[in-house]
PDB file of C-alpha atoms and ligand atoms in Angstrom:
ATOM      1  CA  MET H   1      16.651 -69.753 -30.361  1.00 64.00           C
ATOM      2  CA  HIS H   2      17.415 -73.324 -28.665  1.00 77.00           C
ATOM      3  CA  PRO H   3      20.445 -72.274 -27.009  1.00 70.00           C
ATOM      4  CA  GLU H   4      19.741 -75.509 -24.560  1.00 84.00           C
ATOM      5  CA  GLY H   5      20.061 -77.600 -27.858  1.00 97.00           C
ATOM      6  CA  PHE H   6      17.024 -79.238 -29.326  1.00 98.00           C
ATOM      7  CA  LEU H   7      16.267 -81.938 -31.810  1.00 98.00           C
ATOM      8  CA  GLU H   8      13.842 -81.353 -34.535  1.00 98.00           C
ATOM      9  CA  VAL H   9      12.812 -83.952 -36.952  1.00 98.00           C
ATOM     10  CA  ILE H  10      10.935 -83.066 -40.218  1.00 99.00           C
ATOM     11  CA  THR H  11       9.102 -86.273 -41.769  1.00 99.00           C
ATOM     12  CA  GLY H  12       6.779 -87.604 -44.084  1.00 98.00           C
ATOM     13  CA  PRO H  13       6.464 -89.159 -47.692  1.00 98.00           C
ATOM     14  CA  MET H  14       8.166 -87.949 -50.865  1.00 98.00           C
ATOM     15  CA  PHE H  15       7.186 -84.680 -52.265  1.00 98.00           C
ATOM     16  CA  ALA H  16       5.753 -83.249 -48.753  1.00 98.00           C
ATOM     17  CA  GLY H  17       7.950 -80.383 -48.676  1.00 98.00           C
ATOM     18  CA  LYS H  18      10.478 -81.755 -46.093  1.00 98.00           C
ATOM     19  CA  THR H  19      13.586 -80.188 -47.799  1.00 97.00           C
ATOM     20  CA  THR H  20      11.632 -76.780 -48.673  1.00 98.00           C
ATOM     21  CA  GLU H  21      10.820 -76.841 -44.688  1.00 98.00           C
ATOM     22  CA  LEU H  22      14.457 -77.831 -43.881  1.00 98.00           C
ATOM     23  CA  ILE H  23      16.013 -74.960 -46.243  1.00 97.00           C
ATOM     24  CA  LYS H  24      13.411 -72.514 -44.631  1.00 97.00           C
ATOM     25  CA  ARG H  25      14.333 -73.366 -41.357  1.00 98.00           C
ATOM     26  CA  ILE H  26      18.216 -73.170 -41.758  1.00 97.00           C
ATOM     27  CA  GLU H  27      17.672 -69.926 -43.660  1.00 96.00           C
ATOM     28  CA  ARG H  28      15.751 -68.359 -40.739  1.00 97.00           C
ATOM     29  CA  GLN H  29      18.726 -69.235 -38.402  1.00 97.00           C
ATOM     30  CA  ILE H  30      20.987 -67.782 -40.683  1.00 96.00           C
ATOM     31  CA  PHE H  31      19.001 -64.311 -40.577  1.00 97.00           C
ATOM     32  CA  ALA H  32      19.154 -64.731 -36.985  1.00 96.00           C
ATOM     33  CA  LYS H  33      22.865 -64.557 -37.136  1.00 97.00           C
ATOM     34  CA  ARG H  34      23.463 -68.272 -36.256  1.00 97.00           C
ATOM     35  CA  LYS H  35      26.261 -70.177 -37.474  1.00 98.00           C
ATOM     36  CA  ALA H  36      24.319 -72.827 -39.577  1.00 98.00           C
ATOM     37  CA  ALA H  37      25.239 -75.702 -42.324  1.00 97.00           C
ATOM     38  CA  LEU H  38      23.406 -78.251 -43.997  1.00 98.00           C
ATOM     39  CA  PHE H  39      24.601 -81.625 -44.728  1.00 97.00           C
ATOM     40  CA  LYS H  40      23.181 -84.113 -47.274  1.00 96.00           C
ATOM     41  CA  PRO H  41      24.159 -87.753 -48.154  1.00 95.00           C
ATOM     42  CA  ALA H  42      26.518 -88.404 -51.304  1.00 94.00           C
ATOM     43  CA  ILE H  43      24.229 -90.811 -52.880  1.00 85.00           C
ATOM     44  CA  ASP H  44      21.416 -88.180 -53.389  1.00 65.00           C
ATOM     45  CA  ASN H  45      23.032 -86.669 -56.536  1.00 70.00           C
ATOM     46  CA  ARG H  46      19.426 -86.173 -58.344  1.00 65.00           C
ATOM     47  CA  TYR H  47      19.691 -82.520 -58.673  1.00 68.00           C
ATOM     48  CA  SER H  48      22.955 -81.285 -57.698  1.00 74.00           C
ATOM     49  CA  GLU H  49      26.537 -82.311 -56.435  1.00 77.00           C
ATOM     50  CA  ASP H  50      27.064 -79.874 -53.571  1.00 90.00           C
ATOM     51  CA  GLU H  51      23.376 -78.418 -52.928  1.00 93.00           C
ATOM     52  CA  VAL H  52      20.439 -79.510 -51.172  1.00 94.00           C
ATOM     53  CA  VAL H  53      17.504 -79.163 -54.129  1.00 92.00           C
ATOM     54  CA  ALA H  54      14.133 -79.523 -53.393  1.00 95.00           C
ATOM     55  CA  HIS H  55      11.559 -80.873 -56.003  1.00 95.00           C
ATOM     56  CA  ASN H  56      10.286 -77.318 -56.543  1.00 94.00           C
ATOM     57  CA  GLY H  57      13.853 -76.151 -57.619  1.00 92.00           C
ATOM     58  CA  LEU H  58      14.723 -74.519 -54.310  1.00 93.00           C
ATOM     59  CA  ARG H  59      18.386 -74.922 -53.501  1.00 93.00           C
ATOM     60  CA  TYR H  60      20.840 -74.448 -50.838  1.00 93.00           C
ATOM     61  CA  ASP H  61      24.624 -75.032 -50.419  1.00 95.00           C
ATOM     62  CA  ALA H  62      25.487 -78.258 -48.583  1.00 96.00           C
ATOM     63  CA  PHE H  63      28.209 -80.599 -47.312  1.00 97.00           C
ATOM     64  CA  VAL H  64      27.957 -83.611 -49.223  1.00 96.00           C
ATOM     65  CA  ILE H  65      28.704 -86.667 -47.027  1.00 96.00           C
ATOM     66  CA  PRO H  66      29.329 -90.298 -47.477  1.00 96.00           C
ATOM     67  CA  THR H  67      26.617 -92.646 -46.334  1.00 96.00           C
ATOM     68  CA  ASP H  68      28.987 -94.682 -43.973  1.00 97.00           C
ATOM     69  CA  GLU H  69      30.377 -94.613 -40.359  1.00 98.00           C
ATOM     70  CA  GLU H  70      33.189 -92.398 -41.568  1.00 98.00           C
ATOM     71  CA  GLY H  71      30.582 -89.996 -42.925  1.00 97.00           C
ATOM     72  CA  VAL H  72      28.774 -89.794 -39.602  1.00 98.00           C
ATOM     73  CA  ARG H  73      32.015 -88.913 -37.916  1.00 98.00           C
ATOM     74  CA  ARG H  74      32.499 -86.304 -40.569  1.00 98.00           C
ATOM     75  CA  ILE H  75      29.364 -84.563 -39.563  1.00 98.00           C
ATOM     76  CA  ALA H  76      30.383 -84.306 -35.821  1.00 98.00           C
ATOM     77  CA  GLU H  77      33.738 -83.252 -36.936  1.00 98.00           C
ATOM     78  CA  ILE H  78      32.771 -80.522 -39.099  1.00 98.00           C
ATOM     79  CA  THR H  79      29.876 -79.061 -36.567  1.00 98.00           C
ATOM     80  CA  GLU H  80      32.201 -79.084 -33.712  1.00 97.00           C
ATOM     81  CA  GLY H  81      35.391 -78.238 -35.420  1.00 98.00           C
ATOM     82  CA  GLU H  82      33.642 -75.179 -37.309  1.00 97.00           C
ATOM     83  CA  GLY H  83      31.561 -74.162 -34.388  1.00 97.00           C
ATOM     84  CA  PHE H  84      28.276 -74.681 -36.170  1.00 98.00           C
ATOM     85  CA  GLU H  85      25.409 -73.848 -33.729  1.00 98.00           C
ATOM     86  CA  VAL H  86      22.744 -74.787 -36.021  1.00 98.00           C
ATOM     87  CA  ILE H  87      22.958 -78.020 -38.258  1.00 98.00           C
ATOM     88  CA  GLY H  88      20.319 -79.485 -40.950  1.00 98.00           C
ATOM     89  CA  VAL H  89      20.599 -82.954 -42.231  1.00 98.00           C
ATOM     90  CA  ASP H  90      18.887 -84.034 -45.408  1.00 98.00           C
ATOM     91  CA  GLU H  91      17.839 -87.489 -46.442  1.00 97.00           C
ATOM     92  CA  VAL H  92      18.669 -88.716 -42.921  1.00 98.00           C
ATOM     93  CA  GLN H  93      17.070 -92.141 -43.674  1.00 98.00           C
ATOM     94  CA  PHE H  94      20.302 -92.970 -46.167  1.00 98.00           C
ATOM     95  CA  PHE H  95      23.057 -92.635 -43.125  1.00 98.00           C
ATOM     96  CA  PRO H  96      23.826 -95.513 -40.974  1.00 98.00           C
ATOM     97  CA  ILE H  97      21.934 -96.024 -37.451  1.00 98.00           C
ATOM     98  CA  SER H  98      25.022 -94.422 -35.611  1.00 98.00           C
ATOM     99  CA  ILE H  99      23.936 -91.233 -36.757  1.00 98.00           C
ATOM    100  CA  VAL H 100      20.827 -91.327 -34.267  1.00 98.00           C
ATOM    101  CA  GLY H 101      23.390 -91.319 -31.318  1.00 98.00           C
ATOM    102  CA  MET H 102      25.621 -88.692 -32.943  1.00 98.00           C
ATOM    103  CA  LEU H 103      22.740 -86.079 -33.713  1.00 98.00           C
ATOM    104  CA  ASN H 104      21.372 -86.800 -30.251  1.00 98.00           C
ATOM    105  CA  ARG H 105      24.760 -86.101 -28.738  1.00 98.00           C
ATOM    106  CA  LEU H 106      25.122 -82.747 -30.819  1.00 98.00           C
ATOM    107  CA  ALA H 107      21.782 -81.651 -29.408  1.00 98.00           C
ATOM    108  CA  ASP H 108      22.911 -82.599 -25.630  1.00 98.00           C
ATOM    109  CA  GLU H 109      25.890 -80.338 -26.540  1.00 97.00           C
ATOM    110  CA  GLY H 110      23.757 -77.501 -27.194  1.00 98.00           C
ATOM    111  CA  ILE H 111      23.424 -77.483 -30.913  1.00 98.00           C
ATOM    112  CA  TYR H 112      19.866 -77.042 -32.639  1.00 98.00           C
ATOM    113  CA  VAL H 113      19.739 -80.224 -34.982  1.00 98.00           C
ATOM    114  CA  ILE H 114      17.177 -80.346 -37.891  1.00 98.00           C
ATOM    115  CA  ALA H 115      16.925 -83.795 -39.391  1.00 98.00           C
ATOM    116  CA  SER H 116      14.723 -84.199 -42.394  1.00 98.00           C
ATOM    117  CA  GLY H 117      13.779 -87.611 -43.937  1.00 98.00           C
ATOM    118  CA  LEU H 118      11.411 -90.288 -45.176  1.00 98.00           C
ATOM    119  CA  ASN H 119       9.252 -92.118 -42.291  1.00 98.00           C
ATOM    120  CA  LEU H 120       8.169 -94.829 -44.684  1.00 98.00           C
ATOM    121  CA  ASP H 121       9.862 -96.634 -47.480  1.00 98.00           C
ATOM    122  CA  PHE H 122       7.699 -97.578 -50.734  1.00 98.00           C
ATOM    123  CA  LYS H 123       6.416-100.604 -48.790  1.00 98.00           C
ATOM    124  CA  GLY H 124       5.019 -98.507 -46.015  1.00 98.00           C
ATOM    125  CA  ASP H 125       7.918 -99.814 -43.522  1.00 98.00           C
ATOM    126  CA  PRO H 126       9.711 -97.548 -41.340  1.00 98.00           C
ATOM    127  CA  PHE H 127      13.393 -96.342 -42.229  1.00 98.00           C
ATOM    128  CA  PRO H 128      14.970 -97.129 -39.041  1.00 98.00           C
ATOM    129  CA  VAL H 129      17.086 -94.045 -38.713  1.00 98.00           C
ATOM    130  CA  THR H 130      14.247 -91.710 -38.936  1.00 98.00           C
ATOM    131  CA  LYS H 131      12.134 -94.028 -36.809  1.00 98.00           C
ATOM    132  CA  GLU H 132      14.784 -93.971 -33.864  1.00 98.00           C
ATOM    133  CA  LEU H 133      15.240 -89.887 -34.397  1.00 98.00           C
ATOM    134  CA  LEU H 134      11.477 -89.660 -34.114  1.00 98.00           C
ATOM    135  CA  VAL H 135      11.010 -91.029 -30.649  1.00 98.00           C
ATOM    136  CA  ARG H 136      13.922 -88.723 -29.442  1.00 98.00           C
ATOM    137  CA  ALA H 137      13.121 -85.612 -31.025  1.00 98.00           C
ATOM    138  CA  ASP H 138      12.121 -82.505 -29.173  1.00 98.00           C
ATOM    139  CA  ASN H 139       9.783 -81.495 -31.973  1.00 98.00           C
ATOM    140  CA  ILE H 140       8.338 -83.551 -35.028  1.00 98.00           C
ATOM    141  CA  ILE H 141       7.228 -81.537 -38.287  1.00 98.00           C
ATOM    142  CA  TYR H 142       4.812 -84.144 -40.023  1.00 98.00           C
ATOM    143  CA  LEU H 143       4.220 -82.812 -43.414  1.00 99.00           C
ATOM    144  CA  THR H 144       1.852 -84.513 -46.180  1.00 98.00           C
ATOM    145  CA  ALA H 145       2.167 -84.488 -49.783  1.00 98.00           C
ATOM    146  CA  VAL H 146      -1.013 -84.482 -52.198  1.00 98.00           C
ATOM    147  CA  CYS H 147      -2.512 -87.903 -53.458  1.00 98.00           C
ATOM    148  CA  THR H 148      -1.647 -88.009 -57.277  1.00 98.00           C
ATOM    149  CA  VAL H 149      -4.751 -90.356 -57.794  1.00 98.00           C
ATOM    150  CA  CYS H 150      -7.444 -88.391 -55.800  1.00 98.00           C
ATOM    151  CA  GLY H 151      -5.879 -85.475 -54.315  1.00 98.00           C
ATOM    152  CA  ALA H 152      -6.345 -86.351 -50.569  1.00 98.00           C
ATOM    153  CA  PRO H 153      -3.389 -85.804 -48.174  1.00 98.00           C
ATOM    154  CA  ALA H 154      -0.730 -88.273 -49.025  1.00 98.00           C
ATOM    155  CA  THR H 155       0.960 -89.997 -46.138  1.00 98.00           C
ATOM    156  CA  ARG H 156       2.467 -92.719 -48.659  1.00 98.00           C
ATOM    157  CA  THR H 157       5.085 -93.085 -51.409  1.00 98.00           C
ATOM    158  CA  GLN H 158       4.341 -95.315 -54.483  1.00 98.00           C
ATOM    159  CA  ARG H 159       7.295 -96.453 -56.296  1.00 98.00           C
ATOM    160  CA  LEU H 160       6.708 -97.232 -60.067  1.00 98.00           C
ATOM    161  CA  ILE H 161       8.555 -99.209 -62.489  1.00 96.00           C
ATOM    162  CA  ASN H 162       7.691 -98.842 -66.040  1.00 94.00           C
ATOM    163  CA  GLY H 163       4.476 -97.045 -64.527  1.00 94.00           C
ATOM    164  CA  LYS H 164       3.519-100.281 -62.608  1.00 97.00           C
ATOM    165  CA  PRO H 165       3.566-100.473 -58.678  1.00 98.00           C
ATOM    166  CA  ALA H 166       7.205-101.960 -57.625  1.00 98.00           C
ATOM    167  CA  PRO H 167       6.860-105.376 -55.936  1.00 97.00           C
ATOM    168  CA  ARG H 168       7.655-105.918 -52.323  1.00 97.00           C
ATOM    169  CA  ASP H 169      11.266-107.565 -53.154  1.00 97.00           C
ATOM    170  CA  SER H 170      12.235-104.585 -54.674  1.00 97.00           C
ATOM    171  CA  PRO H 171      15.517-103.045 -53.011  1.00 98.00           C
ATOM    172  CA  VAL H 172      14.521-100.349 -50.395  1.00 98.00           C
ATOM    173  CA  ILE H 173      17.255 -97.815 -51.862  1.00 97.00           C
ATOM    174  CA  LEU H 174      16.510 -96.309 -55.200  1.00 96.00           C
ATOM    175  CA  VAL H 175      17.396 -92.660 -55.438  1.00 95.00           C
ATOM    176  CA  GLY H 176      14.929 -91.095 -57.493  1.00 94.00           C
ATOM    177  CA  GLY H 177      12.175 -88.387 -58.200  1.00 95.00           C
ATOM    178  CA  ARG H 178       9.107 -88.071 -60.331  1.00 95.00           C
ATOM    179  CA  GLU H 179       9.977 -90.763 -63.014  1.00 95.00           C
ATOM    180  CA  SER H 180       9.983 -93.549 -60.283  1.00 97.00           C
ATOM    181  CA  TYR H 181       7.768 -92.123 -57.296  1.00 98.00           C
ATOM    182  CA  GLU H 182       4.300 -90.527 -56.685  1.00 98.00           C
ATOM    183  CA  ALA H 183       2.747 -89.542 -53.392  1.00 98.00           C
ATOM    184  CA  ARG H 184      -0.302 -91.532 -52.502  1.00 98.00           C
ATOM    185  CA  CYS H 185      -2.883 -91.667 -49.828  1.00 98.00           C
ATOM    186  CA  ARG H 186      -3.243 -95.024 -48.110  1.00 98.00           C
ATOM    187  CA  ARG H 187      -6.196 -95.961 -50.057  1.00 98.00           C
ATOM    188  CA  HIS H 188      -4.192 -95.568 -53.425  1.00 98.00           C
ATOM    189  CA  HIS H 189      -0.716 -96.981 -52.030  1.00 98.00           C
ATOM    190  CA  ILE H 190      -0.060-100.414 -53.797  1.00 97.00           C
ATOM    191  CA  ILE H 191       2.290-103.084 -53.073  1.00 96.00           C
ATOM    192  CA  PRO H 192       1.808-106.036 -55.276  1.00 93.00           C
TER     193      PRO H 192
HETATM  194  P1  ADP G 201      10.363 -83.573 -50.074  1.00 53.71           P
HETATM  195  O1  ADP G 201      11.814 -83.308 -49.750  1.00 53.71           O
HETATM  196  O2  ADP G 201       9.498 -83.920 -49.059  1.00 53.71           O
HETATM  197  O3  ADP G 201      10.227 -84.497 -51.194  1.00 53.71           O
HETATM  198  P2  ADP G 201      10.416 -80.910 -51.516  1.00 53.71           P
HETATM  199  O4  ADP G 201      10.614 -79.758 -50.630  1.00 53.71           O
HETATM  200  O5  ADP G 201      11.496 -81.528 -52.213  1.00 53.71           O
HETATM  201  O6  ADP G 201       9.720 -82.046 -50.699  1.00 53.71           O
HETATM  202  O7  ADP G 201       9.322 -80.518 -52.607  1.00 53.71           O
HETATM  203  C1  ADP G 201       8.166 -80.260 -52.359  1.00 53.71           C
HETATM  204  C2  ADP G 201       7.567 -79.678 -53.540  1.00 53.71           C
HETATM  205  O8  ADP G 201       7.090 -80.923 -54.326  1.00 53.71           O
HETATM  206  C3  ADP G 201       6.134 -79.152 -53.337  1.00 53.71           C
HETATM  207  O9  ADP G 201       6.333 -77.766 -53.087  1.00 53.71           O
HETATM  208  C4  ADP G 201       5.489 -79.012 -54.927  1.00 53.71           C
HETATM  209  O10 ADP G 201       5.960 -78.153 -55.876  1.00 53.71           O
HETATM  210  C5  ADP G 201       6.266 -80.372 -55.442  1.00 53.71           C
HETATM  211  N1  ADP G 201       5.238 -81.615 -55.614  1.00 53.71           N
HETATM  212  C6  ADP G 201       5.238 -82.367 -56.693  1.00 53.71           C
HETATM  213  N2  ADP G 201       4.385 -83.618 -56.736  1.00 53.71           N
HETATM  214  C7  ADP G 201       3.835 -83.173 -55.385  1.00 53.71           C
HETATM  215  C8  ADP G 201       2.514 -83.736 -54.802  1.00 53.71           C
HETATM  216  N3  ADP G 201       2.128 -84.897 -55.209  1.00 53.71           N
HETATM  217  N4  ADP G 201       2.120 -83.127 -53.597  1.00 53.71           N
HETATM  218  C9  ADP G 201       2.561 -81.921 -53.079  1.00 53.71           C
HETATM  219  N5  ADP G 201       3.758 -81.361 -53.753  1.00 53.71           N
HETATM  220  C10 ADP G 201       4.086 -81.913 -54.802  1.00 53.71           C
HETATM  221  P1  TMP G 202      12.468 -86.795 -50.709  1.00 53.71           P
HETATM  222  O1  TMP G 202      11.830 -87.356 -49.722  1.00 53.71           O
HETATM  223  O2  TMP G 202      13.419 -85.846 -50.771  1.00 53.71           O
HETATM  224  O3  TMP G 202      11.740 -86.781 -52.107  1.00 53.71           O
HETATM  225  O4  TMP G 202      13.765 -88.140 -51.419  1.00 53.71           O
HETATM  226  C1  TMP G 202      13.721 -89.117 -51.070  1.00 53.71           C
HETATM  227  C2  TMP G 202      14.690 -90.145 -51.857  1.00 53.71           C
HETATM  228  O5  TMP G 202      14.567 -91.238 -51.099  1.00 53.71           O
HETATM  229  C3  TMP G 202      14.572 -90.194 -53.219  1.00 53.71           C
HETATM  230  O6  TMP G 202      16.166 -90.225 -53.521  1.00 53.71           O
HETATM  231  C4  TMP G 202      13.843 -91.507 -53.496  1.00 53.71           C
HETATM  232  C5  TMP G 202      14.525 -92.273 -52.188  1.00 53.71           C
HETATM  233  N1  TMP G 202      13.658 -93.576 -51.867  1.00 53.71           N
HETATM  234  C6  TMP G 202      14.087 -94.639 -51.634  1.00 53.71           C
HETATM  235  O7  TMP G 202      15.484 -94.838 -51.723  1.00 53.71           O
HETATM  236  N2  TMP G 202      13.659 -95.724 -51.346  1.00 53.71           N
HETATM  237  C7  TMP G 202      12.029 -95.553 -50.870  1.00 53.71           C
HETATM  238  O8  TMP G 202      11.417 -96.678 -50.411  1.00 53.71           O
HETATM  239  C8  TMP G 202      11.597 -94.304 -51.191  1.00 53.71           C
HETATM  240  C9  TMP G 202       9.916 -94.240 -50.788  1.00 53.71           C
HETATM  241  C10 TMP G 202      12.468 -93.241 -51.585  1.00 53.71           C
HETATM  242 MG1   MG G 203      13.749 -84.015 -49.851  1.00 53.71          MG
END
């Protein structure tokens, strides 16, 4: 299963099932007797400090990594030091841009790398890390959610502040779930 090294990217808006798909793929590799590990950023403490947790409650043990240069080095050290053959990184958009070169190098070294993250922020602008990973990927899994307004496939994420669309000058990073975000189709995605 990708003994030659592989870079796979799971992307789409919030609630599309990115984390669920990542856990499923890691679990399959463990069933295949591959040595596999999951990593997640320390800032994503929405549901658990030491597990990757999906919006539907599915959860899996993970290494929790700070979102700085030291964190990027730590992922490489743990992967190479422990001899992991397969690694998954959730919320990859929160790490510094240097994670792109690092994950690409691990794939070159023969590791099956699965990176999961948002392609677009609440304004519909790309997250640079995900964008750079997507153009280097050996395989892309593009998922959609369901628009909370009309039920069409959702490719965007609406940020809501006190139930109202967040303005363009709202900060890019705001960790949250259903209380602050909704999946939307292009037509129902609003940026005042
Ligand atoms: P992601 O990591 O992409 O945000 P998760 O894997 O954590 O997605 O969660 C996916 C789950 O979110 C779905 O299985 C479903 O139960 C739930 N969900 C909540 N809102 C929506 C929505 N608008 N569209 C689709 N799924 C939704
Ligand atoms: P999810 O893709 O697993 O649902 O998680 C996305 C996380 O990213 C969640 O904590 C909210 C956060 N986020 C931002 O920080 N800025 C954004 O513009 C968007 C859309 C999400
Ligand atoms: Mg997720």
